[in-house]
Coordinates of C-alpha atoms and ligand atoms in Angstrom, one line a residue:
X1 CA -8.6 -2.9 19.9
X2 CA -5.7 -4.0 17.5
X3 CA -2.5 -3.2 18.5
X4 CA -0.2 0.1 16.6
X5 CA 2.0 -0.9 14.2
X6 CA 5.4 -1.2 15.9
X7 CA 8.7 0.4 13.7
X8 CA 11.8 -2.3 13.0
X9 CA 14.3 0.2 13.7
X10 CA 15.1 3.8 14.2
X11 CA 14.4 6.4 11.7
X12 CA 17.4 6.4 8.7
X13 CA 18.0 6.4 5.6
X14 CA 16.8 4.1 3.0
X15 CA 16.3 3.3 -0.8
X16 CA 13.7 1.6 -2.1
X17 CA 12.6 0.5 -5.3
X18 CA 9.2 -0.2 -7.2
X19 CA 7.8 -1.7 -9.9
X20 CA 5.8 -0.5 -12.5
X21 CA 2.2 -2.4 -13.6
X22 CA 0.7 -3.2 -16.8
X23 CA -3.0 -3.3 -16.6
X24 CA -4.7 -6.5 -18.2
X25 CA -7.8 -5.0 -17.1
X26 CA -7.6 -1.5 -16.4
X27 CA -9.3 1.2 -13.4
X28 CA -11.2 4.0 -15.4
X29 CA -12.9 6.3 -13.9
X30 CA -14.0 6.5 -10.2
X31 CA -16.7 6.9 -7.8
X32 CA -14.5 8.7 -5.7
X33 CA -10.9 10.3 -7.5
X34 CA -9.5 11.6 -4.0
X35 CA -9.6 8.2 -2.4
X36 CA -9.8 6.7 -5.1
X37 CA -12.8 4.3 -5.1
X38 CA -13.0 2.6 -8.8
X39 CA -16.0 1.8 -10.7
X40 CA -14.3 -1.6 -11.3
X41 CA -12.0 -4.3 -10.1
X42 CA -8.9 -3.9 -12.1
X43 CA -5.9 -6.6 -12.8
X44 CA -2.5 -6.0 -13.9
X45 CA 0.8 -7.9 -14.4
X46 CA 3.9 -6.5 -12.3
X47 CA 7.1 -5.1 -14.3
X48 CA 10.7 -5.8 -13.9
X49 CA 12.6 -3.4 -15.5
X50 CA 10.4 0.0 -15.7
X51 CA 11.0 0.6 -11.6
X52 CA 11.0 3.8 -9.7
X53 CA 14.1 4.4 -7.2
X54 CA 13.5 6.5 -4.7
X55 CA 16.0 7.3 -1.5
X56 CA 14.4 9.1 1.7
X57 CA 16.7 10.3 4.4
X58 CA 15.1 12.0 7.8
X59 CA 15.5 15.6 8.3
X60 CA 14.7 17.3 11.5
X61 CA 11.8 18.3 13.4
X62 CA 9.3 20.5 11.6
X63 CA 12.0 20.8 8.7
X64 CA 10.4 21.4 5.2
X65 CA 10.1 18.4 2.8
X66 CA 13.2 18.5 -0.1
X67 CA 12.4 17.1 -3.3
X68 CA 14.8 15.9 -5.6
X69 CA 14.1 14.7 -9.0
X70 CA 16.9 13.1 -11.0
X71 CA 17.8 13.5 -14.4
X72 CA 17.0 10.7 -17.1
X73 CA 18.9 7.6 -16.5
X74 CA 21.8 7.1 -18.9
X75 CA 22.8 3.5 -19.4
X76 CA 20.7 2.5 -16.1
X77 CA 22.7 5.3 -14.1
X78 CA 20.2 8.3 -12.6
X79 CA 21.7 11.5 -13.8
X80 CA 22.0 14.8 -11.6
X81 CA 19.6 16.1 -9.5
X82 CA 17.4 18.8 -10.8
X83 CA 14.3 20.6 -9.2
X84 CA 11.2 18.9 -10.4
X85 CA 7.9 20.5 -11.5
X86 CA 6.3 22.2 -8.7
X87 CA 2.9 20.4 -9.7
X88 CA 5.3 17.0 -8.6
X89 CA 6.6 19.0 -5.6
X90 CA 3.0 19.8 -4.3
X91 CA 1.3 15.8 -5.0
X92 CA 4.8 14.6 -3.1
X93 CA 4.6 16.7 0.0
X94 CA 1.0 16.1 -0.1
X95 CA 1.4 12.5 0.2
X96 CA 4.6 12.8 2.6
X97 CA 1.9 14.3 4.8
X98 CA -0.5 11.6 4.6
X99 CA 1.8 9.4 5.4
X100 CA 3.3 11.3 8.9
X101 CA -0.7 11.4 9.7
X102 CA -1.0 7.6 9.3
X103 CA 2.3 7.0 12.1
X104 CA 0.3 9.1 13.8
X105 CA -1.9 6.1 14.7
X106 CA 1.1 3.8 15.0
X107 CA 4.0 3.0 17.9
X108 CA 5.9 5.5 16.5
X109 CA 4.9 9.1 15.3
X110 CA 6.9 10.7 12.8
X111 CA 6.6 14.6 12.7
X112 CA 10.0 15.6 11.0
X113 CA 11.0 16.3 7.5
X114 CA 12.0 14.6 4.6
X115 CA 15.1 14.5 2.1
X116 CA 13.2 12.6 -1.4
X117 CA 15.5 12.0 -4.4
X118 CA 13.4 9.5 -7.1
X119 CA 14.2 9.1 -10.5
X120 CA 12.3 6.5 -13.4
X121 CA 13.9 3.8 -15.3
X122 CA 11.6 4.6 -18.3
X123 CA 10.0 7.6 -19.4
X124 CA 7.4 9.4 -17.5
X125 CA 4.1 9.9 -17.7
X126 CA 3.8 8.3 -21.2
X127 CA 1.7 5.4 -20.2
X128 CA 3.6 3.3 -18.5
X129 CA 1.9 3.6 -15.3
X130 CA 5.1 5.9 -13.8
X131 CA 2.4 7.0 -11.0
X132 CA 2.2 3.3 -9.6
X133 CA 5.8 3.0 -9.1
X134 CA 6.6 6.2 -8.3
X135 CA 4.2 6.5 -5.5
X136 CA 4.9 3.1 -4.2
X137 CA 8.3 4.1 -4.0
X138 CA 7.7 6.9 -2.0
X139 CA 5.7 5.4 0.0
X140 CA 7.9 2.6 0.9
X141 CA 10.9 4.7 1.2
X142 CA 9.2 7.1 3.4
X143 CA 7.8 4.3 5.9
X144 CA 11.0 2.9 6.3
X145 CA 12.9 5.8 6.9
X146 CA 10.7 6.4 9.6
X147 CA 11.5 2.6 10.3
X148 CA 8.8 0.5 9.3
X149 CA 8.3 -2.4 7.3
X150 CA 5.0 -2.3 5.8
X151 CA 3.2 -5.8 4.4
X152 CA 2.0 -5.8 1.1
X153 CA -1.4 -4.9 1.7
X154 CA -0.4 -1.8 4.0
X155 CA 1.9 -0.6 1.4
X156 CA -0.9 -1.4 -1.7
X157 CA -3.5 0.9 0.8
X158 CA -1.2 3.6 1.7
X159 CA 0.4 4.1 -1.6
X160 CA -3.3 4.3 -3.2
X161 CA -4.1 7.1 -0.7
X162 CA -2.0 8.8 -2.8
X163 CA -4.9 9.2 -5.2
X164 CA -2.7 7.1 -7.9
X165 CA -5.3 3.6 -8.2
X166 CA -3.0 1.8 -10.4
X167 CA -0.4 2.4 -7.1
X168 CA -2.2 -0.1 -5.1
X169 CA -1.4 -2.8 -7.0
X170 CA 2.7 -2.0 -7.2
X171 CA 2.8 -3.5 -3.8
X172 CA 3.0 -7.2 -4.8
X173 CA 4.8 -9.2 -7.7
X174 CA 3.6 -11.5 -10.2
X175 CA -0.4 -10.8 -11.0
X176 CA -2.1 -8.6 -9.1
X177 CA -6.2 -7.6 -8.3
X178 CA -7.6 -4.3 -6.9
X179 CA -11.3 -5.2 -6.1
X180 CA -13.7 -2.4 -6.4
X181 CA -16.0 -0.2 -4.2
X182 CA -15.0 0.4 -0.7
X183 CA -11.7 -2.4 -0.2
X184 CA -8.4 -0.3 -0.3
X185 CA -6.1 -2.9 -0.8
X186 CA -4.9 -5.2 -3.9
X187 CA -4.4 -8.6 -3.3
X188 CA -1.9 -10.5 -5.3
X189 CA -3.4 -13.6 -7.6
X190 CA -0.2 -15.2 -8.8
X191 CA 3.2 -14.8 -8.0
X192 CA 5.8 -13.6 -10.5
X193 CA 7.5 -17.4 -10.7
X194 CA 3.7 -18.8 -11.4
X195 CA 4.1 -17.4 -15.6
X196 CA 6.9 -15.5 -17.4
X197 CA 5.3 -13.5 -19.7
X198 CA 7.1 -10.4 -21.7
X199 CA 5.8 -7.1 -22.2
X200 CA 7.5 -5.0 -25.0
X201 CA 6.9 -1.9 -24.8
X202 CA 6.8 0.2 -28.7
X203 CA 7.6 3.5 -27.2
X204 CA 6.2 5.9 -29.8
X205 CA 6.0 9.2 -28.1
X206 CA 9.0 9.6 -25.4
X207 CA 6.9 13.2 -24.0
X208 CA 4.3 13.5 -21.4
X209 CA 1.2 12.8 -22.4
X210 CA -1.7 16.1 -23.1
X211 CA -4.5 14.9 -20.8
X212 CA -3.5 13.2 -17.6
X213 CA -5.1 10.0 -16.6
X214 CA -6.9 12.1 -13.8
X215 CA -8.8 14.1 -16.1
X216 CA -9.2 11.2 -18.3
X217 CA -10.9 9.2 -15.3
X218 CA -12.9 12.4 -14.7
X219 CA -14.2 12.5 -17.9
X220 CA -15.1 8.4 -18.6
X221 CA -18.7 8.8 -17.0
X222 CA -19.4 11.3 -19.6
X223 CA -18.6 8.3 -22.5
X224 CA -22.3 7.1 -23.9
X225 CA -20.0 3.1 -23.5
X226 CA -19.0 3.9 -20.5
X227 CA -22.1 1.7 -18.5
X228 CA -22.1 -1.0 -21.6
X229 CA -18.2 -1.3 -20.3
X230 CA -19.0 -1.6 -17.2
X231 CA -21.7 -4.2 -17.5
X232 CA -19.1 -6.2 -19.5
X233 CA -16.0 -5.9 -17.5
X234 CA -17.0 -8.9 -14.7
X235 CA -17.0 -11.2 -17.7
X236 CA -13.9 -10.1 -19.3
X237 CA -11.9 -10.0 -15.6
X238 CA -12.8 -13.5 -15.1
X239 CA -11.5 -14.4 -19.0
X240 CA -8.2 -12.7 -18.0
X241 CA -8.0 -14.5 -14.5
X242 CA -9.6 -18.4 -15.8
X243 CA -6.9 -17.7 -18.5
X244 CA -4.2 -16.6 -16.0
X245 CA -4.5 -19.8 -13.9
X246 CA -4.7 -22.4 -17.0
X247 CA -1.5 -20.6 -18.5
X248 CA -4.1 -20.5 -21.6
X249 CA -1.8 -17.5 -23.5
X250 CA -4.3 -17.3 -26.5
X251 CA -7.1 -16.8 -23.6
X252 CA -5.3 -14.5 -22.1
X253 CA -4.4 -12.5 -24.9
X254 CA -8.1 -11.8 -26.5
X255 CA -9.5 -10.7 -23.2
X256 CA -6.3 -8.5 -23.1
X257 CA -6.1 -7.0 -26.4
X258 CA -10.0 -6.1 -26.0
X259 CA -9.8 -4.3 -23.1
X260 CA -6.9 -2.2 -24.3
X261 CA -9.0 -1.3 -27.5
X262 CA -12.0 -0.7 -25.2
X263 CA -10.4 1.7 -22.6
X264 CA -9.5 4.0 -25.5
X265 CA -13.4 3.7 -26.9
X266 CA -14.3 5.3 -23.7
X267 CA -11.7 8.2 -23.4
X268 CA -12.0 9.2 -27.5
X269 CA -15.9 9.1 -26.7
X270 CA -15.7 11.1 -23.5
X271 CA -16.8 14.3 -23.4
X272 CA -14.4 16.5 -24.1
X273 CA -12.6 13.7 -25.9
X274 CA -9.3 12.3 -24.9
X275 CA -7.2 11.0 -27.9
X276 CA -4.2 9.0 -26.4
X277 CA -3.1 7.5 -29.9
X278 CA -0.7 8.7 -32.4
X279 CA -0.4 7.2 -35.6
X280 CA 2.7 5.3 -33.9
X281 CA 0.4 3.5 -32.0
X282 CA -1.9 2.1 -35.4
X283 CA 1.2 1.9 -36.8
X284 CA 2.1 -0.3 -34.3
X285 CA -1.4 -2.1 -33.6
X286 CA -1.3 -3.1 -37.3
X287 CA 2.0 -4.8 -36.9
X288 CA 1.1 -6.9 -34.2
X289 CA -2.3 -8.0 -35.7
X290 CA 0.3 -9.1 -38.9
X291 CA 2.3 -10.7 -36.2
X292 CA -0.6 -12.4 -35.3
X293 CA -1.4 -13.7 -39.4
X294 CA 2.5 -14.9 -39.1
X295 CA 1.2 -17.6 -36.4
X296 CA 3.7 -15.4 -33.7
X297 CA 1.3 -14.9 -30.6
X298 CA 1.6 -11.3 -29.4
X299 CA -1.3 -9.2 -28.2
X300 CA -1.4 -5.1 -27.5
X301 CA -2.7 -3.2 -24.7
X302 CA -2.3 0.2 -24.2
X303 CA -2.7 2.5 -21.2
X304 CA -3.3 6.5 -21.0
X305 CA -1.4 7.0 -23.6
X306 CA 0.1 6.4 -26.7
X307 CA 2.7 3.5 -26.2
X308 CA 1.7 -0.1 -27.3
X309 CA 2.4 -2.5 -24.2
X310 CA 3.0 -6.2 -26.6
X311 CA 2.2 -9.2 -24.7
X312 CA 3.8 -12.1 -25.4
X313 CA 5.6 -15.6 -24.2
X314 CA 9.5 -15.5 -23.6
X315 CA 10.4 -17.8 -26.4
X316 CA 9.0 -15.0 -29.4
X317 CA 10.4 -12.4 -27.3
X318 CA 12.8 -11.4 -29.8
X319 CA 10.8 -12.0 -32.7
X320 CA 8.2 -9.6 -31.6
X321 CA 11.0 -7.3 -30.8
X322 CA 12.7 -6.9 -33.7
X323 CA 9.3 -6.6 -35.7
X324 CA 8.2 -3.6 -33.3
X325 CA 11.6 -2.1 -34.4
X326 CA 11.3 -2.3 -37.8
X327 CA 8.0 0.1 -37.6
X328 CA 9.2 3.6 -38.4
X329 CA 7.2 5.6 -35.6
X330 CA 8.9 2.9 -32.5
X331 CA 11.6 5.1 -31.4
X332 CA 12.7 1.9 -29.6
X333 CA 11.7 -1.3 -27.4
X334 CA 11.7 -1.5 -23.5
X335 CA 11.9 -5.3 -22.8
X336 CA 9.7 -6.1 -20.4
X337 CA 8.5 -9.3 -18.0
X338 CA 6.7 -10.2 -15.2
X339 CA 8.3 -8.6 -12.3
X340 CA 8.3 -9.4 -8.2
X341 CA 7.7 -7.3 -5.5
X342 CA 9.1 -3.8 -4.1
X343 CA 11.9 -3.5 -1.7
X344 CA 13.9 -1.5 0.0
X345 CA 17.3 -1.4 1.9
X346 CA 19.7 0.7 4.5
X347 CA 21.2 3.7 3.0
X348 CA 20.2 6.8 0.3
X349 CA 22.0 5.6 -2.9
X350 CA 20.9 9.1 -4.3
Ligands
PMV1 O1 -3.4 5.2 -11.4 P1 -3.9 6.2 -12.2 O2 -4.9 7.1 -11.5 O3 -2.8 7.0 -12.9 O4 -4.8 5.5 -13.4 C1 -4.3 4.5 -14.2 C2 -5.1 4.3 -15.4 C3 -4.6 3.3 -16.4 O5 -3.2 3.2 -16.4 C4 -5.0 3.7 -17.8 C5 -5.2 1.9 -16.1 C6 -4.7 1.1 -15.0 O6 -5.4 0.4 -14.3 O7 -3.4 1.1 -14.7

């Protein structure tokens, strides 16, 4: 029988801190949403900047989980706290549970409470995957404050118990693959120093999205291109991943840009349709396909919903930057890049 996992220290404080993912190719719909069990394998690049903070202190036996939400950031700085959404509340406890019933089966139980304060770096539920790193975040901060130091893969399976698939594959920098089926845990491809790339993220819509990406994975199935996709995906995966090792940008851009288009085919011909896209985001579509005719290489993907994630190498960073701002529906640019992996330290900063 394999041994418990053994804690590094006593339970304490801590503050950890996640990064965000953009998928190259992305998980949509599932055979199972409460696990979650994709259809596919999935593939995503790890962010830098768009992190989620998140400080966990212990409370005592039996105590009742708080949860603290800060405000927006302002110049990088969390702002106060404020109660969050009890939907939030409820899908937080839920996982702090899970994840006092998984030290269950480890050296050291954890049965007491939890102090959570979190807050984004970017906005929220607006796709830019705030569900990966908020809920590897959580997860990392709560392990450790009952004092455990999770690898990678532990981390990428717990923090996808949360029901959150793009969260398994926060757990590692650089480039990252979730296999399908059964296998719980992302593995990581490439590490962050293998290729710098930038993503630049045209924020068109700052609010939360209408449909959430759970009823949007609920409702792909129902998409009449919804087995074509899937019958094509294996082939497009390994385009992204020959491209990824051969630093072959162009390569990795087609696959790239195709899959974002083709993620959207599905959810606008679900039924009931989804409809991510504003006109921000042709708006911004068309400007990187002129890009593109100016000889600058930049490619879009989008997730669920309607900001344009622009792909592109660090030397026409600022190019495609200042062309993304010049569209009048980009309220303005996050500056994006390849990012490295999760971590977490003594003490809650929040
Ligand atoms: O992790 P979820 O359940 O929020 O789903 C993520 C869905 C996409 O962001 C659209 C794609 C992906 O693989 O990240």
């Amino acid at each position: 029988m394999e041994s418990p996992i053994e804690p590094v220290r006593e339970p304490g404080p801590v503050t950890a801190e996640a990064p965000s993912n953009i998928a190259f190719i992305k998980y949509w719909g599932a055979r199972d949403l409460e696990e979650p069990v994709p259809f596919n394998r999935s593939l995503s690049m790890t962010l830098d900047a768009c992190r989620s903070v998140c400080s966990a202190s212990p409370l005592g036996e039996g105590e009742e989980d708080e949860i603290w939400w800060l405000d927006k950031p302002a110049g990088g700085r969390p702002g106060r706290p404020a109660a969050p959404p009890p939907a939030f509340v409820e899908r937080t406890k839920r996982h702090l549970d899970r994840l006092r019933d998984w030290s269950r089966r480890t050296a050291a139980p954890y049965s007491g409470g939890f102090r959570i304060a979190t807050y984004n770096t970017f906005p929220t539920a607006a796709g830019i995957a705030s569900s990966a790193s908020g809920f590897t975040a959580l997860t990392l901060a709560a392990t450790a404050c009952m004092g455990f130091d999770l690898a990678p893969r532990t981390l990428s399976a717990l923090s996808r118990s949360s029901g959150s698939g793009s969260a398994a594959r926060s757990a590692w920098g650089g480039y990252v693959e979730w296999p399908d089926g059964d296998a719980n845990a992302a593995v990581q491809i490439l590490d962050e120093r293998a290729w710098e790339l930038c993503d630049l993220i045209a924020v068109v819509e700052t609010g939360a999205k209408k449909v959430s990406s759970r009823d949007g994975h609920r409702r792909a199935e129902s998409s009449p291109y919804f087995a074509p996709r899937l019958a094509a995906l294996d082939g497009r995966l390994e385009r992204v991943r020959a491209a990824l090792h051969a630093r072959d940008f162009k390569g990795l851009g087609d696959a790239v840009e195709e899959e974002g288009i083709d993620l959207h085919l599905i959810a606008m011909s679900s039924r009931p349709p989804v409809y991510y896209w504003t006109p921000g985001t042709i708006e911004v579509l068309a400007a990187v396909r002129c890009l593109r005719s100016d000889g600058v290489a930049a490619y879009a993907t989008m997730d669920a919903g309607a900001n344009v994630h622009v792909i592109c190498q660090p030397a026409d960073a600022e190019k495609v930057a200042d062309r993304l701002e010049a569209q009048g529906s980009v309220k303005y640019v996050v500056r994006d890049r390849t990012g490295g992996p999760p971590v977490w330290r003594g003490g809650a900063e929040l």
